[in-house]
Coordinates of C-alpha atoms in Angstrom, one line a residue:
Chain S
M1 CA -17.5 15.0 21.3
D2 CA -17.1 15.2 25.1
A3 CA -14.7 17.5 26.8
S4 CA -12.3 14.7 27.9
L5 CA -11.8 13.4 24.4
R6 CA -11.2 17.0 23.2
A7 CA -8.6 17.5 25.9
E8 CA -7.0 14.1 25.3
F9 CA -6.2 14.9 21.7
G10 CA -6.3 18.7 21.6
V11 CA -9.2 18.8 19.2
E12 CA -10.6 22.2 18.1
G13 CA -13.9 22.9 16.3
D14 CA -17.0 20.8 15.8
W15 CA -16.9 17.4 14.1
A16 CA -19.6 15.0 12.9
Q17 CA -17.7 11.7 13.3
W18 CA -14.5 10.6 15.0
K19 CA -12.4 7.4 15.5
R20 CA -9.4 6.5 17.6
H21 CA -6.5 5.0 15.7
T22 CA -3.1 3.6 16.5
I23 CA -0.5 4.4 13.8
R24 CA 0.5 1.1 12.1
W25 CA 3.9 -0.1 11.0
A26 CA 2.7 -0.1 7.4
E27 CA 1.7 3.5 7.6
C28 CA 5.2 4.7 8.4
D29 CA 8.1 5.2 6.0
L30 CA 11.9 5.3 6.2
Y31 CA 11.7 8.7 7.9
A32 CA 9.9 6.9 10.8
H33 CA 6.9 9.1 10.2
V34 CA 3.5 8.5 8.7
N35 CA 3.9 8.6 4.9
H36 CA 1.9 11.5 3.3
A37 CA -0.2 9.1 1.2
A38 CA -1.1 6.9 4.3
Y39 CA -3.2 9.8 5.7
L40 CA -5.4 9.7 2.6
I41 CA -6.1 6.0 3.1
L42 CA -7.0 6.6 6.8
F43 CA -9.6 9.1 5.7
E44 CA -10.9 7.0 2.9
D45 CA -12.1 4.6 5.6
M46 CA -13.7 7.6 7.4
R47 CA -15.4 8.8 4.2
I48 CA -16.9 5.3 3.6
A49 CA -18.0 5.0 7.2
H50 CA -19.7 8.4 6.9
W51 CA -21.3 7.4 3.6
N52 CA -22.6 4.2 5.2
S53 CA -24.0 6.4 8.1
L54 CA -26.0 8.2 5.5
G55 CA -27.9 5.0 4.7
Q56 CA -25.8 4.4 1.6
R57 CA -23.4 1.7 0.6
L58 CA -20.2 1.8 -1.4
A59 CA -19.8 -1.0 -4.0
P60 CA -18.5 -1.3 -7.6
D61 CA -22.2 -1.3 -8.9
A62 CA -23.6 1.4 -6.5
P63 CA -23.5 5.2 -6.9
G64 CA -20.9 6.6 -4.5
P65 CA -18.7 9.6 -3.8
V66 CA -15.5 9.9 -5.9
V67 CA -12.7 12.3 -4.9
A68 CA -12.5 15.1 -7.4
Q69 CA -10.2 17.4 -5.4
I70 CA -8.2 17.2 -2.2
E71 CA -6.2 19.8 -0.4
A72 CA -4.1 18.4 2.5
R73 CA -1.8 20.1 5.0
Y74 CA 0.8 18.2 7.0
H75 CA 1.2 20.3 10.1
R76 CA 3.4 18.0 12.2
A77 CA 4.7 14.5 12.0
A78 CA 3.1 11.4 13.6
G79 CA 5.0 8.2 14.3
F80 CA 4.7 4.5 14.8
Q81 CA 2.1 3.5 17.5
D82 CA 1.1 7.0 18.2
E83 CA -2.5 7.2 19.5
V84 CA -4.4 9.6 17.3
L85 CA -8.0 10.8 16.7
L86 CA -9.4 11.1 13.2
T87 CA -12.3 13.5 12.7
L88 CA -14.7 14.2 9.8
R89 CA -17.4 16.7 9.0
P90 CA -19.2 17.5 5.8
G91 CA -18.8 21.2 4.8
T92 CA -21.0 22.4 1.9
I93 CA -23.5 20.5 -0.2
G94 CA -24.4 21.0 -3.9
R95 CA -26.7 19.0 -6.1
T96 CA -24.2 16.3 -7.2
S97 CA -21.2 17.1 -5.0
F98 CA -20.2 17.9 -1.4
T99 CA -17.2 18.6 0.7
H100 CA -15.6 16.8 3.6
D101 CA -13.2 18.2 6.2
Y102 CA -10.8 15.7 7.7
A103 CA -8.3 16.2 10.6
L104 CA -6.0 14.0 12.6
W105 CA -5.2 15.1 16.2
K106 CA -2.5 14.2 18.7
G107 CA -1.8 17.0 21.3
G108 CA -3.3 19.3 18.7
L109 CA -3.6 19.3 14.9
V110 CA -1.3 17.0 13.0
F111 CA -3.0 16.8 9.6
S112 CA -5.9 18.5 8.0
A113 CA -7.6 18.2 4.6
T114 CA -10.6 19.2 2.6
A115 CA -12.0 17.0 -0.2
V116 CA -14.5 17.8 -2.9
L117 CA -16.5 14.6 -3.5
V118 CA -18.7 14.0 -6.6
C119 CA -21.5 11.4 -6.6
F120 CA -21.0 9.0 -9.5
N121 CA -22.6 6.0 -11.0
N122 CA -19.4 4.0 -11.3
A123 CA -20.9 1.6 -13.9
T124 CA -22.0 4.3 -16.3
G125 CA -19.5 7.1 -15.3
E126 CA -22.6 9.4 -15.0
R127 CA -22.7 12.2 -12.4
L128 CA -25.7 11.7 -10.1
P129 CA -27.7 13.9 -7.7
L130 CA -26.9 13.2 -4.1
P131 CA -29.6 10.9 -2.6
D132 CA -32.2 12.8 -0.6
T133 CA -31.6 10.8 2.6
A134 CA -27.9 11.5 2.4
R135 CA -28.5 15.3 1.8
D136 CA -31.0 15.5 4.7
L137 CA -28.7 13.8 7.2
M138 CA -25.7 15.9 6.3
L139 CA -27.8 19.1 6.6
N140 CA -29.7 18.2 9.7
R141 CA -27.6 15.8 11.6
D142 CA -24.0 16.7 10.6
G143 CA -24.3 20.5 10.4
A144 CA -23.4 20.8 6.7
R145 CA -24.4 24.0 4.8
P146 CA -26.0 24.2 1.3
R147 CA -23.7 25.6 -1.3
E148 CA -24.7 29.1 -2.2
Chain K
M1 CA 9.8 17.0 -24.5
D2 CA 9.5 16.4 -28.2
A3 CA 6.4 16.9 -30.2
S4 CA 5.6 13.2 -30.7
L5 CA 5.6 12.5 -27.0
R6 CA 3.4 15.6 -26.4
A7 CA 0.9 14.4 -29.1
E8 CA 1.0 10.8 -27.8
F9 CA -0.3 11.8 -24.3
G10 CA -1.9 15.1 -25.0
V11 CA 0.6 17.0 -22.8
E12 CA 0.3 20.8 -22.3
G13 CA 2.8 23.2 -20.9
D14 CA 6.5 22.9 -20.2
W15 CA 7.9 20.2 -17.8
A16 CA 11.3 19.6 -16.4
Q17 CA 11.1 15.8 -16.1
W18 CA 8.8 13.0 -17.3
K19 CA 8.4 9.2 -17.2
R20 CA 6.2 6.7 -18.9
H21 CA 4.3 4.4 -16.6
T22 CA 1.8 1.5 -17.0
I23 CA -0.9 1.5 -14.4
R24 CA -0.4 -1.5 -12.0
W25 CA -2.9 -3.9 -10.6
A26 CA -2.0 -2.7 -7.1
E27 CA -2.8 0.9 -8.0
C28 CA -6.4 0.2 -8.9
D29 CA -9.3 -0.3 -6.5
L30 CA -12.8 -1.9 -6.6
Y31 CA -14.0 0.8 -8.9
A32 CA -11.5 -0.5 -11.4
H33 CA -9.8 2.9 -11.4
V34 CA -6.5 4.2 -10.0
N35 CA -7.1 4.9 -6.3
H36 CA -6.8 8.5 -5.3
A37 CA -3.9 7.8 -2.9
A38 CA -1.9 5.8 -5.5
Y39 CA -1.3 9.0 -7.5
L40 CA 0.6 10.4 -4.6
I41 CA 2.9 7.4 -4.4
L42 CA 3.6 7.7 -8.2
F43 CA 4.7 11.3 -7.7
E44 CA 6.7 10.4 -4.6
D45 CA 8.9 8.5 -6.9
M46 CA 9.1 11.4 -9.3
R47 CA 9.9 13.8 -6.5
I48 CA 12.8 11.6 -5.3
A49 CA 14.1 11.2 -8.8
H50 CA 14.1 15.0 -9.2
W51 CA 15.8 15.4 -5.8
N52 CA 18.5 13.0 -7.0
S53 CA 18.9 14.9 -10.2
L54 CA 19.7 17.9 -8.1
G55 CA 22.8 16.1 -6.8
Q56 CA 21.0 15.2 -3.5
R57 CA 20.1 11.9 -1.9
L58 CA 17.1 10.9 0.2
A59 CA 17.9 8.8 3.2
P60 CA 16.8 8.6 6.9
D61 CA 20.0 10.5 7.9
A62 CA 20.2 13.1 5.1
P63 CA 18.3 16.4 4.7
G64 CA 15.4 16.0 2.3
P65 CA 12.1 17.5 1.1
V66 CA 9.1 16.8 3.2
V67 CA 5.5 17.3 1.9
A68 CA 4.0 20.2 3.9
Q69 CA 1.0 20.7 1.6
I70 CA -0.5 19.1 -1.4
E71 CA -3.4 20.1 -3.6
A72 CA -4.6 17.5 -6.0
R73 CA -7.2 17.4 -8.7
Y74 CA -8.6 14.3 -10.2
H75 CA -9.8 15.3 -13.7
R76 CA -10.6 11.9 -15.2
A77 CA -10.2 8.3 -14.2
A78 CA -7.3 6.0 -15.3
G79 CA -7.5 2.2 -15.4
F80 CA -5.5 -0.9 -15.2
Q81 CA -2.7 -1.2 -17.7
D82 CA -3.3 2.3 -19.1
E83 CA -0.2 3.8 -20.6
V84 CA 0.3 7.2 -19.0
L85 CA 3.0 9.9 -18.8
L86 CA 4.0 11.4 -15.5
T87 CA 5.4 15.0 -15.5
L88 CA 7.1 17.2 -12.9
R89 CA 8.3 20.7 -12.7
P90 CA 9.5 22.9 -9.8
G91 CA 7.4 26.1 -9.5
T92 CA 8.7 28.7 -7.0
I93 CA 11.7 28.5 -4.7
G94 CA 12.0 30.1 -1.2
R95 CA 14.9 29.8 1.3
T96 CA 13.8 26.5 2.9
S97 CA 10.9 25.4 0.8
F98 CA 9.9 25.1 -2.9
T99 CA 6.9 23.8 -4.9
H100 CA 6.5 21.0 -7.4
D101 CA 3.8 20.7 -10.0
Y102 CA 2.8 17.2 -11.0
A103 CA 0.6 15.9 -13.8
L104 CA -0.5 12.6 -15.3
W105 CA -1.5 12.5 -18.9
K106 CA -3.4 10.1 -21.2
G107 CA -5.1 11.7 -24.1
G108 CA -5.0 14.9 -22.1
L109 CA -4.9 15.7 -18.4
V110 CA -5.9 12.9 -16.0
F111 CA -4.5 14.2 -12.7
S112 CA -2.7 17.3 -11.5
A113 CA -1.2 18.4 -8.2
T114 CA 0.9 21.1 -6.6
A115 CA 3.0 20.3 -3.5
V116 CA 4.8 22.6 -1.1
L117 CA 8.0 20.9 0.0
V118 CA 10.1 21.9 3.0
C119 CA 13.7 20.9 3.4
F120 CA 14.2 19.1 6.7
N121 CA 17.0 17.5 8.6
N122 CA 15.0 14.3 9.4
A123 CA 17.3 13.4 12.4
T124 CA 16.9 16.7 14.2
G125 CA 13.5 17.9 12.8
E126 CA 15.2 21.2 12.0
R127 CA 14.2 23.2 8.9
L128 CA 17.1 23.7 6.6
P129 CA 18.0 26.1 3.7
L130 CA 17.9 24.4 0.3
P131 CA 21.4 23.3 -0.8
D132 CA 22.9 25.9 -3.2
T133 CA 23.4 23.2 -5.9
A134 CA 19.7 22.2 -5.7
R135 CA 18.6 25.8 -5.9
D136 CA 20.8 26.7 -8.9
L137 CA 19.7 23.7 -10.9
M138 CA 16.0 24.3 -10.3
L139 CA 16.4 28.0 -11.3
N140 CA 18.7 27.5 -14.3
R141 CA 18.0 24.0 -15.5
D142 CA 14.3 23.5 -14.6
G143 CA 12.8 26.9 -15.1
A144 CA 11.8 27.5 -11.5
R145 CA 11.1 31.0 -10.2
P146 CA 12.3 32.6 -7.0
R147 CA 9.4 33.3 -4.6
E148 CA 8.8 37.0 -4.3
Chain J
M1 CA 19.6 -14.4 -20.0
D2 CA 23.1 -13.4 -21.1
A3 CA 26.2 -14.0 -19.0
S4 CA 26.7 -10.3 -18.2
L5 CA 23.3 -9.9 -16.6
R6 CA 23.8 -13.1 -14.7
A7 CA 27.1 -11.8 -13.4
E8 CA 25.7 -8.3 -12.6
F9 CA 23.1 -9.7 -10.2
G10 CA 24.5 -13.1 -9.2
V11 CA 21.6 -15.0 -10.8
E12 CA 21.6 -18.8 -10.7
G13 CA 19.3 -21.2 -12.6
D14 CA 17.2 -20.7 -15.7
W15 CA 14.4 -18.2 -15.8
A16 CA 11.7 -17.5 -18.4
Q17 CA 11.3 -13.7 -17.7
W18 CA 13.2 -11.0 -15.9
K19 CA 13.0 -7.3 -15.2
R20 CA 15.3 -4.7 -13.6
H21 CA 13.8 -2.8 -10.7
T22 CA 15.0 0.0 -8.4
I23 CA 13.6 -0.3 -4.9
R24 CA 11.1 2.5 -4.2
W25 CA 10.7 4.6 -1.1
A26 CA 7.1 3.2 -0.7
E27 CA 8.5 -0.4 -0.7
C28 CA 10.7 0.2 2.4
D29 CA 9.6 0.3 6.1
L30 CA 10.9 1.7 9.3
Y31 CA 13.7 -0.8 9.3
A32 CA 15.0 0.8 6.1
H33 CA 14.5 -2.5 4.3
V34 CA 12.0 -3.7 1.8
N35 CA 8.8 -4.7 3.7
H36 CA 8.0 -8.4 3.4
A37 CA 4.6 -7.7 1.8
A38 CA 6.1 -5.4 -0.9
Y39 CA 7.9 -8.4 -2.5
L40 CA 4.5 -9.9 -3.2
I41 CA 3.3 -6.8 -5.0
L42 CA 6.5 -6.8 -7.1
F43 CA 5.9 -10.3 -8.2
E44 CA 2.2 -9.6 -8.8
D45 CA 3.3 -7.4 -11.6
M46 CA 5.6 -10.1 -13.0
R47 CA 2.8 -12.7 -12.8
I48 CA 0.5 -10.4 -14.8
A49 CA 3.2 -9.6 -17.3
H50 CA 3.7 -13.4 -17.7
W51 CA 0.0 -14.0 -18.1
N52 CA -0.2 -11.3 -20.8
S53 CA 2.8 -12.9 -22.5
L54 CA 0.7 -16.1 -22.8
G55 CA -1.9 -14.2 -24.9
Q56 CA -4.2 -13.7 -22.0
R57 CA -5.5 -10.6 -20.2
L58 CA -6.3 -9.9 -16.6
A59 CA -9.5 -8.1 -15.9
P60 CA -12.4 -8.3 -13.5
D61 CA -14.5 -10.1 -16.1
A62 CA -11.9 -12.4 -17.6
P63 CA -10.6 -15.7 -16.3
G64 CA -7.3 -15.3 -14.6
P65 CA -4.8 -16.9 -12.2
V66 CA -5.6 -16.4 -8.5
V67 CA -3.0 -17.1 -5.8
A68 CA -4.0 -20.2 -3.9
Q69 CA -0.8 -20.7 -2.0
I70 CA 2.6 -18.9 -1.7
E71 CA 5.8 -19.9 0.1
A72 CA 8.3 -17.1 0.4
R73 CA 11.8 -17.0 1.8
Y74 CA 13.6 -13.8 2.8
H75 CA 17.3 -14.7 2.4
R76 CA 18.8 -11.2 2.9
A77 CA 17.5 -7.6 3.1
A78 CA 17.3 -5.1 0.3
G79 CA 17.2 -1.4 0.8
F80 CA 16.0 1.9 -0.7
Q81 CA 17.2 2.5 -4.3
D82 CA 19.0 -0.8 -4.6
E83 CA 19.2 -2.0 -8.2
V84 CA 17.7 -5.5 -8.3
L85 CA 16.7 -8.1 -10.8
L86 CA 13.3 -9.9 -10.6
T87 CA 13.0 -13.3 -12.3
L88 CA 10.0 -15.6 -13.0
R89 CA 9.6 -19.1 -14.3
P90 CA 6.6 -21.5 -14.4
G91 CA 7.2 -24.8 -12.7
T92 CA 4.6 -27.5 -13.0
I93 CA 1.3 -27.4 -14.9
G94 CA -1.9 -29.2 -14.0
R95 CA -5.4 -29.0 -15.6
T96 CA -6.7 -25.9 -13.8
S97 CA -3.6 -24.8 -11.9
F98 CA 0.1 -24.2 -12.3
T99 CA 3.1 -22.9 -10.2
H100 CA 5.4 -20.0 -10.6
D101 CA 8.9 -19.6 -9.1
Y102 CA 9.9 -16.0 -8.3
A103 CA 13.3 -14.7 -7.2
L104 CA 14.9 -11.3 -6.5
W105 CA 18.6 -10.9 -7.0
K106 CA 21.3 -8.4 -6.0
G107 CA 24.8 -9.9 -5.6
G108 CA 23.1 -13.2 -5.3
L109 CA 19.7 -14.3 -4.0
V110 CA 17.7 -11.9 -1.8
F111 CA 14.2 -13.3 -2.0
S112 CA 12.6 -16.4 -3.4
A113 CA 9.0 -17.7 -3.6
T114 CA 6.9 -20.4 -5.1
A115 CA 3.2 -19.7 -5.8
V116 CA 0.4 -22.1 -6.7
L117 CA -2.0 -20.3 -9.1
V118 CA -5.5 -21.5 -9.9
C119 CA -7.4 -20.4 -13.0
F120 CA -10.7 -18.8 -12.0
N121 CA -13.6 -17.2 -13.7
N122 CA -13.8 -14.2 -11.3
A123 CA -17.4 -13.4 -12.2
T124 CA -18.8 -16.9 -11.4
G125 CA -16.1 -18.1 -8.9
E126 CA -15.8 -21.2 -11.1
R127 CA -12.5 -23.1 -11.5
L128 CA -11.5 -23.3 -15.2
P129 CA -9.1 -25.3 -17.3
L130 CA -6.0 -23.4 -18.3
P131 CA -6.4 -22.0 -21.9
D132 CA -4.6 -24.2 -24.4
T133 CA -2.4 -21.4 -25.7
A134 CA -1.2 -20.6 -22.2
R135 CA -0.4 -24.2 -21.5
D136 CA 1.5 -24.7 -24.7
L137 CA 3.6 -21.6 -24.3
M138 CA 4.5 -22.5 -20.8
L139 CA 5.5 -26.0 -21.8
N140 CA 7.3 -25.2 -25.0
R141 CA 8.6 -21.7 -24.5
D142 CA 9.1 -21.4 -20.8
G143 CA 10.3 -24.9 -19.9
A144 CA 7.4 -25.8 -17.6
R145 CA 6.7 -29.4 -16.8
P146 CA 3.3 -31.2 -16.7
R147 CA 2.3 -32.2 -13.2
E148 CA 2.6 -36.0 -12.8
Chain X
M1 CA -11.9 -17.6 23.1
D2 CA -15.5 -18.1 24.2
A3 CA -17.9 -20.4 22.4
S4 CA -20.0 -17.6 20.9
L5 CA -17.0 -16.0 19.2
R6 CA -15.9 -19.4 17.9
A7 CA -19.4 -20.0 16.5
E8 CA -19.7 -16.5 15.0
F9 CA -16.7 -17.0 12.8
G10 CA -16.4 -20.8 12.6
V11 CA -13.0 -20.8 14.4
E12 CA -11.2 -24.1 14.9
G13 CA -8.2 -24.9 17.2
D14 CA -6.7 -22.9 20.1
W15 CA -5.3 -19.4 19.6
A16 CA -3.3 -17.1 21.8
Q17 CA -4.7 -13.7 20.4
W18 CA -7.5 -12.6 18.2
K19 CA -8.9 -9.4 16.8
R20 CA -12.1 -8.4 14.9
H21 CA -11.5 -6.6 11.6
T22 CA -13.7 -5.2 8.9
I23 CA -12.2 -5.5 5.4
R24 CA -11.2 -2.0 4.2
W25 CA -11.6 -0.6 0.7
A26 CA -7.8 -0.3 0.4
E27 CA -7.4 -4.0 1.1
C28 CA -9.5 -5.1 -2.0
D29 CA -8.4 -5.2 -5.6
L30 CA -10.1 -5.2 -9.0
Y31 CA -11.4 -8.7 -8.4
A32 CA -13.4 -7.2 -5.5
H33 CA -11.6 -9.5 -3.1
V34 CA -8.9 -8.9 -0.5
N35 CA -5.6 -8.8 -2.3
H36 CA -3.2 -11.6 -1.5
A37 CA -0.6 -9.2 -0.1
A38 CA -3.1 -7.3 2.1
Y39 CA -3.4 -10.4 4.3
L40 CA 0.3 -10.1 5.2
I41 CA -0.1 -6.5 6.3
L42 CA -3.1 -7.5 8.5
F43 CA -1.0 -10.1 10.3
E44 CA 2.0 -7.7 10.5
D45 CA -0.2 -5.7 12.9
M46 CA -1.0 -8.9 14.9
R47 CA 2.7 -9.9 15.0
I48 CA 3.6 -6.5 16.4
A49 CA 0.7 -6.6 18.9
H50 CA 1.9 -10.0 20.1
W51 CA 5.5 -8.8 20.3
N52 CA 4.3 -5.9 22.5
S53 CA 2.3 -8.3 24.6
L54 CA 5.6 -10.1 25.4
G55 CA 7.0 -6.9 27.0
Q56 CA 9.0 -6.0 23.9
R57 CA 8.8 -3.0 21.5
L58 CA 9.4 -2.7 17.8
A59 CA 11.5 0.2 16.7
P60 CA 14.2 0.9 14.2
D61 CA 16.8 0.8 17.0
A62 CA 15.4 -2.1 19.1
P63 CA 15.8 -5.9 18.5
G64 CA 12.7 -7.3 16.9
P65 CA 11.4 -10.3 14.9
V66 CA 12.0 -10.2 11.1
V67 CA 10.1 -12.5 8.7
A68 CA 12.5 -15.1 7.4
Q69 CA 9.9 -17.4 5.8
I70 CA 6.2 -17.3 5.3
E71 CA 3.9 -20.0 3.9
A72 CA 0.3 -18.7 3.1
R73 CA -2.8 -20.5 1.9
Y74 CA -5.7 -18.7 0.5
H75 CA -8.7 -21.0 1.1
R76 CA -11.6 -18.8 0.1
A77 CA -12.1 -15.1 -0.9
A78 CA -13.0 -12.3 1.5
G79 CA -14.7 -9.1 0.3
F80 CA -15.2 -5.4 1.1
Q81 CA -16.7 -4.8 4.5
D82 CA -16.7 -8.4 5.5
E83 CA -16.5 -8.9 9.2
V84 CA -13.7 -11.3 9.9
L85 CA -11.7 -12.6 12.9
L86 CA -7.9 -12.6 12.9
T87 CA -6.1 -15.1 15.1
L88 CA -2.5 -15.7 16.1
R89 CA -0.5 -18.3 18.1
P90 CA 3.2 -19.0 18.5
G91 CA 4.2 -22.5 17.4
T92 CA 7.7 -23.6 18.1
I93 CA 10.5 -21.6 19.8
G94 CA 14.3 -22.0 19.1
R95 CA 17.1 -19.9 20.5
T96 CA 17.0 -17.0 18.0
S97 CA 13.8 -17.8 16.1
F98 CA 10.2 -18.8 16.5
T99 CA 7.1 -19.5 14.5
H100 CA 3.7 -17.9 14.3
D101 CA 0.5 -19.4 13.0
Y102 CA -2.0 -16.9 11.6
A103 CA -5.6 -17.4 10.4
L104 CA -8.5 -15.3 9.2
W105 CA -12.0 -16.6 9.8
K106 CA -15.4 -15.8 8.4
G107 CA -17.9 -18.7 8.5
G108 CA -14.8 -21.0 8.7
L109 CA -11.2 -20.6 7.5
V110 CA -10.5 -18.0 4.8
F111 CA -6.7 -17.6 5.0
S112 CA -4.0 -19.3 7.0
A113 CA -0.2 -18.8 7.2
T114 CA 2.8 -19.9 9.2
A115 CA 5.8 -17.5 9.5
V116 CA 9.3 -18.2 10.7
L117 CA 10.6 -15.2 12.6
V118 CA 14.2 -14.4 13.5
C119 CA 15.2 -12.0 16.2
F120 CA 17.5 -9.4 14.8
N121 CA 19.3 -6.3 16.0
N122 CA 18.2 -4.1 13.2
A123 CA 21.0 -1.6 13.7
T124 CA 23.9 -4.2 13.5
G125 CA 22.1 -6.9 11.4
E126 CA 23.2 -9.3 14.1
R127 CA 21.0 -12.3 15.0
L128 CA 20.0 -12.3 18.7
P129 CA 18.7 -14.8 21.3
L130 CA 15.0 -14.3 22.1
P131 CA 14.6 -12.2 25.3
D132 CA 13.9 -14.5 28.3
T133 CA 10.7 -12.7 29.1
A134 CA 9.4 -13.2 25.6
R135 CA 10.3 -16.9 25.6
D136 CA 8.7 -17.6 29.0
L137 CA 5.5 -15.9 28.0
M138 CA 5.2 -17.7 24.7
L139 CA 5.9 -21.1 26.4
N140 CA 3.8 -20.6 29.6
R141 CA 1.0 -18.1 28.5
D142 CA 0.6 -18.8 24.8
G143 CA 1.1 -22.6 24.6
A144 CA 4.2 -22.5 22.4
R145 CA 6.5 -25.6 22.2
P146 CA 10.3 -25.6 22.4
R147 CA 11.8 -26.7 19.1
E148 CA 13.3 -30.2 19.4

């Protein structure tokens, strides 16, 4: 991420992927702020884009990452038509699971979350090892760490 | 909660409020399971019902609890038209914030979460002390504990 | 529908099914009114309940009604925690399609819609004749009319 | 719209505004298709973008267009990660209301709708004349017709 994008949104730390987003009417609630669940949907899109970037696809009949745990912090409010930056990075990688960090920025940190994702065969409900390609790209391209 | 309801859904622990729910079409995704964000909306309704039960109301111009943090665990999947039980209990209470535990049950635990809620004046963005009535009812009716 | 329920919500006309509903936080938008798309989700639930009442089930692998056309009128606004009544009736029935009328009431008519529904095999994408049981119940129980 | 974009999505007719979109996970349901209500949310964004392009803004305290009527036709199904084109054009303009045509394209027409929009002061609930700037731009820039 170049310095001007960092400065524009007040981004801190290193991130593997990012995307500009304008807050939608449908993402806001009666309080005129982004609803707490809407953030999770925004990062669902990021998670899928990241999965695709690992040479994988998400489909009802293909193995894919399922959210096992999520810890989210709402630091400040964002509002309708705010211009924000979404960022993602993988954290640690195990045999069948890995973590993602997510953050949303606008003049500094607005929202942050960490998710634990488990690789499932959705058809059989069976837990699967992460595909080698996915593991390698996360370790070597995205700066992820193996889980100790 | 009576013993037959506990047995019907495999509920463990003590809860202040509960509600039966049938999983809706709109709550499920391509994986034919409840989407991870849909759980948060279900418990948003519970949170508001609990706030109302404390003699408070939620409105754009009234002080109300805002989600500052949420930690959610997805233990098992739930599917379309599953009959489930939603449960809520306050945990610890501070001056301007408190916690809620949420759980969803169907033959045992499906989903659990803990939220940190902060009392805000939505119009001014000012953090407010919890109303005395709300605090008293949570401590004396709902089994909440003061934060040490 | 008995006279007291009619009077409570200002209902007009004859309806096959109805359900009380309290407007949810998630159904409202920044204007503090029910969002126009949220009405469609409310009646999706009614449509499925009606389909179930015809001895049918809705599932990814079962034939079911798919919305081919919908015409909706927003007569007045509804707001957060309003108590409303949802009503449904089948209109006309063809070989592979039928219509539904929907309405939402609160001191009179708030929202009304008519949908054209086509019976599909979702797996094959093939248009199917309505099951005989479903047709008979709509004609004889629900007051539907055959399409001329 | 240039010929290559028309050819790429099979667009017919003249449109005032358009936007590429990739179908999101959250827009699909158990049938693995875009849910019928999700189309309305997609065009809510287009409607707001168009309103902004008329020199107006949408906010809880500003006059804005409210959906009074919508007629939608679901011609074919769209699925997860499909690349589609959304198009919008104003149709006819009255004193306090106007119409929008919406369409979604992917190898031809997937979804089309016409909405009747009424200009409201959301704070007072009062019906308002369309701002002159908005009217002029729709007539002269967008090819809208005055209502006879």
